[in-house]
Amino acid sequence: MSDVANLSRSEGTRTFSVLDFARRKKAGEPIVMVTAYDALFASLVEAAGVDSILVGDSVVSVLAGESTTLSATVDQMIYHGRLVRRGAKRALVVVDMPFLSYQVSPVEAVRNGGRILKETGAGAVKLEGGADMAPAVEALVKAGVPVMGHLGFTPQSVHQLGGHRVQGRGEGALQKLVRDARALQDAGAFAIVLELMPALIAQRVTANLSVPTIGIGAGPRCDGQVLVLHDMLGLNEGFNPGFLKRYAELGGEVRGAVSRYAKEVRAGEFPGPEHVRKM
């Protein structure tokens, strides 16, 4: 039996942990991650076999209609993190730390990261930024809070970056990404998300690290991949970047189902005799 097969068998149905991220990289087995924001979807994606669920601050864009993630609060992330943890029994739940919950100081980072871990039951938090965020990562890890990093396009810096732009082009940008990634790794991050960068750049960053990378719009050579669930299911029909693959078109299915329901109600066809409780 191969090392990869042995690894999957040994993981079985137990909770996937931050240590399994490192084992997967060593064994060369990709890590599967998706977002979820509630217990129902968390239970569905876990049953489908994902390794990890990200409770992203994208919740305020995907579910609340905000144009950026900047309005997310710690209380919101705790609420959604708690819901996801109720639905996920095996997958590692990672909760985003929202804007200004960790940038002010390492002390603030520990206070907010600790709250998130304690009040959600999640297994880790994620924060954005490179070497400048290493002190916050180190403080969190020392306090017992596992941290996933995030480099490349960082949505909380969308205004500073000038919009949703591919990052890492050019040798200078590559060297900075490598330095930032190593700084996060040295500070104790167990994995790093690489978002919106050329595939070759992501591959080179990945090769320079002992911790796994999780790509989104960063090509196939990362150690794992993450997608926003509502995007991959075709529920967020207005969002269709080149890196996204839709595995379903549920937006149309929802409209069709509700349209049929409305038509039957107006025609007096629903509820029918089979839907009525008899005396």
C-alpha positions as MATLAB code, in Angstrom:
seq = 'MSDVANLSRSEGTRTFSVLDFARRKKAGEPIVMVTAYDALFASLVEAAGVDSILVGDSVVSVLAGESTTLSATVDQMIYHGRLVRRGAKRALVVVDMPFLSYQVSPVEAVRNGGRILKETGAGAVKLEGGADMAPAVEALVKAGVPVMGHLGFTPQSVHQLGGHRVQGRGEGALQKLVRDARALQDAGAFAIVLELMPALIAQRVTANLSVPTIGIGAGPRCDGQVLVLHDMLGLNEGFNPGFLKRYAELGGEVRGAVSRYAKEVRAGEFPGPEHVRKM';
ca = [
       0.000    0.000    0.000;
       1.356    3.464   -0.879;
       2.266    6.084    1.729;
      -0.661    8.227    0.533;
      -3.115    5.322    0.874;
      -1.749    4.492    4.313;
      -2.156    8.137    5.357;
      -5.790    8.335    4.241;
      -6.579    5.040    5.957;
      -4.964    6.123    9.211;
      -6.943    9.372    9.233;
     -10.174    7.395    8.981;
     -13.085    9.224   10.536;
     -11.130   11.022   13.254;
     -10.894   14.796   13.336;
      -8.542   16.212   10.716;
      -5.910   18.306   12.506;
      -3.225   20.875   11.761;
      -0.689   18.017   11.991;
      -2.469   16.280    9.123;
      -1.737   19.304    6.923;
       1.992   18.658    7.366;
       1.558   14.905    6.825;
      -0.363   15.512    3.606;
       2.388   17.755    2.221;
       5.046   15.176    3.089;
       3.023   12.378    1.476;
       2.174   14.472   -1.595;
      -1.589   14.130   -1.110;
      -3.562   17.318   -1.923;
      -5.600   18.990    0.813;
      -9.252   19.721   -0.009;
     -10.806   22.838    1.530;
     -14.042   24.750    0.907;
     -15.870   27.565    2.651;
     -19.086   27.176    4.595;
     -21.033   29.523    6.834;
     -23.675   27.347    8.517;
     -24.272   23.904   10.001;
     -26.287   22.542    7.067;
     -23.690   23.224    4.400;
     -20.890   22.206    6.774;
     -22.463   18.778    7.262;
     -22.986   18.377    3.509;
     -19.430   19.260    2.468;
     -17.969   17.128    5.256;
     -20.040   14.155    4.099;
     -18.657   14.810    0.607;
     -15.139   14.262    1.944;
     -13.455   17.650    2.384;
     -10.522   17.837    4.773;
     -11.032   21.370    6.046;
     -13.753   24.026    6.105;
     -12.929   27.723    6.008;
     -15.403   30.057    7.683;
     -14.351   33.007    5.584;
     -15.017   36.659    6.239;
     -16.333   36.397    2.675;
     -19.594   35.619    4.475;
     -20.386   39.340    4.478;
     -20.025   39.437    0.690;
     -21.605   36.095   -0.164;
     -24.543   36.169    2.272;
     -24.889   39.822    3.286;
     -24.271   41.510   -0.066;
     -21.324   43.675    0.968;
     -18.878   44.689   -1.778;
     -15.816   43.880    0.378;
     -15.015   41.804    3.469;
     -14.029   44.838    5.551;
     -17.254   45.117    7.538;
     -16.978   41.638    9.095;
     -16.739   41.634   12.880;
     -15.337   39.200   15.427;
     -18.851   38.531   16.734;
     -20.069   37.670   13.228;
     -17.181   35.283   12.660;
     -17.798   33.630   16.023;
     -21.485   33.186   15.191;
     -20.828   31.561   11.822;
     -17.858   29.591   13.142;
     -20.041   28.094   15.878;
     -22.680   27.096   13.327;
     -20.132   25.415   11.078;
     -18.566   23.558   13.988;
     -21.974   22.136   14.861;
     -22.250   20.655   11.375;
     -18.645   19.480   11.012;
     -17.458   16.612   13.186;
     -14.300   15.548   11.341;
     -13.107   18.373    9.071;
     -10.720   20.974   10.483;
     -12.679   24.215   10.875;
     -10.627   27.373   10.258;
     -12.181   30.766   11.031;
     -11.053   34.027    9.436;
      -9.929   36.801   11.746;
     -11.652   39.941   10.388;
     -10.155   43.307    9.518;
      -8.553   45.125   12.492;
      -8.962   42.162   14.833;
      -5.227   41.336   14.664;
      -3.423   44.208   12.889;
      -3.429   46.626   15.847;
      -1.099   44.597   18.085;
      -0.121   41.011   18.946;
      -2.028   41.420   22.216;
      -5.223   42.267   20.331;
      -4.558   39.359   17.984;
      -4.310   36.904   20.892;
      -7.392   38.331   22.581;
      -9.533   38.057   19.446;
      -8.049   34.815   18.156;
      -8.503   33.240   21.557;
     -12.132   34.311   21.646;
     -12.753   32.842   18.214;
     -11.190   29.496   19.109;
     -12.838   29.336   22.531;
     -16.344   30.386   21.492;
     -16.608   28.466   18.199;
     -14.850   25.198   18.931;
     -12.893   25.659   15.693;
      -9.421   24.205   15.230;
      -7.582   27.237   13.872;
      -7.827   30.840   12.703;
      -6.624   32.484    9.487;
      -5.167   35.950    9.046;
      -3.836   37.937    6.106;
      -0.426   39.545    5.597;
       3.258   38.735    5.401;
       6.312   39.457    7.530;
       4.601   42.432    9.175;
       2.043   40.021   10.641;
       4.629   37.513   11.866;
       4.638   38.923   15.441;
       0.871   38.430   15.651;
       1.177   34.884   14.299;
       3.930   34.069   16.784;
       1.926   35.464   19.711;
      -1.178   33.498   18.700;
       0.741   30.243   18.296;
       2.474   30.716   21.654;
      -0.967   31.192   23.206;
      -2.134   27.896   21.720;
      -4.060   29.233   18.720;
      -3.110   27.475   15.444;
      -2.753   29.978   12.577;
      -3.134   29.699    8.819;
      -1.536   32.534    6.838;
      -2.755   34.211    3.655;
      -0.588   35.841    0.962;
      -0.994   37.191   -2.568;
      -4.283   38.954   -3.060;
      -5.471   39.687    0.470;
      -9.117   40.836    0.405;
      -8.821   42.953    3.558;
      -6.246   45.071    1.684;
      -8.389   45.393   -1.444;
      -8.254   49.213   -1.467;
      -4.510   49.314   -0.924;
      -3.982   46.762   -3.704;
      -6.176   48.692   -6.126;
      -8.890   46.065   -6.474;
      -8.936   42.360   -7.270;
      -5.568   42.151   -9.001;
      -3.186   39.277   -9.645;
      -0.203   39.503   -7.300;
       3.419   38.327   -7.468;
       4.369   39.283  -11.005;
       8.089   39.997  -11.439;
      11.191   38.652   -9.706;
      11.084   41.303   -6.989;
       7.499   40.428   -6.127;
       8.380   36.735   -6.076;
      11.251   37.276   -3.657;
       8.996   39.312   -1.364;
       6.357   36.563   -1.404;
       8.993   33.976   -0.509;
      10.304   36.163    2.331;
       6.793   36.765    3.628;
       5.893   33.083    3.409;
       9.045   32.048    5.269;
       8.388   34.671    7.935;
       4.898   33.257    8.514;
       6.289   29.732    8.578;
       9.028   30.691   11.033;
       6.420   32.405   13.233;
       4.530   29.117   13.485;
       1.843   29.196   10.771;
       0.840   25.616    9.907;
      -0.291   26.440    6.347;
      -0.534   29.440    4.001;
      -3.254   30.357    1.502;
      -1.902   31.704   -1.801;
      -4.507   33.741   -3.668;
      -4.556   35.208   -7.186;
      -1.007   34.769   -8.421;
       0.630   33.179  -11.480;
       0.881   29.412  -11.176;
       4.674   29.399  -11.563;
       5.018   31.938   -8.728;
       2.807   29.862   -6.426;
       4.790   26.754   -7.336;
       8.075   28.439   -6.440;
       6.702   29.754   -3.141;
       5.389   26.285   -2.311;
       8.766   24.716   -3.067;
      10.442   27.098   -0.600;
       8.257   26.048    2.329;
       8.025   23.074    4.649;
       4.393   23.928    5.515;
       1.652   23.336    2.936;
       0.154   25.986    0.684;
      -3.544   26.167   -0.189;
      -4.263   27.775   -3.538;
      -7.175   29.815   -4.826;
      -6.512   31.184   -8.277;
      -2.874   30.149   -7.859;
      -2.586   27.127  -10.140;
      -2.295   23.369   -9.571;
       1.087   23.155   -7.838;
      -0.011   24.231   -4.374;
      -0.380   21.542   -1.716;
      -4.157   21.962   -1.650;
      -7.027   24.016   -3.022;
      -9.871   26.074   -1.568;
     -12.978   27.485   -3.243;
     -15.931   29.490   -1.987;
     -18.783   26.982   -1.848;
     -21.457   29.306   -3.186;
     -19.238   30.152   -6.170;
     -18.456   26.552   -7.099;
     -22.147   25.610   -6.786;
     -23.227   28.375   -9.161;
     -25.257   30.186   -6.509;
     -23.229   33.386   -6.835;
     -23.990   33.870  -10.516;
     -22.539   37.369  -10.787;
     -19.043   36.155   -9.863;
     -17.209   34.191  -12.541;
     -13.413   34.747  -12.481;
     -11.172   32.708  -14.734;
      -9.856   30.505  -11.934;
     -13.324   29.384  -10.823;
     -14.806   26.076  -11.922;
     -18.511   25.686  -11.329;
     -19.406   22.158  -10.333;
     -23.148   22.868  -10.398;
     -25.556   25.587  -11.534;
     -27.801   25.785   -8.502;
     -28.816   29.399   -9.037;
     -31.012   28.366  -11.949;
     -32.266   25.340  -10.024;
     -33.368   27.528   -7.117;
     -35.171   29.989   -9.370;
     -36.883   27.179  -11.230;
     -38.034   25.421   -8.066;
     -39.402   28.595   -6.454;
     -41.070   29.589   -9.731;
     -42.865   26.238   -9.894;
     -43.927   26.593   -6.258;
     -45.300   30.109   -6.854;
     -47.175   28.961   -9.953;
     -48.794   26.045   -8.101;
     -49.825   28.199   -5.136;
     -51.435   30.772   -7.420;
     -53.188   28.057   -9.399;
     -54.515   26.395   -6.244;
     -52.521   23.234   -6.979;
     -50.430   23.327   -3.810;
     -51.040   22.040   -1.241;
     -52.688   19.084   -2.911;
     -54.685   16.274   -1.287;
     -51.476   14.354   -0.562;
     -50.115   17.294    1.485;
     -53.178   17.698    3.701;
     -53.393   16.018    7.115;
     -56.606   14.064    7.525;
     -58.711   14.133   10.693;
];
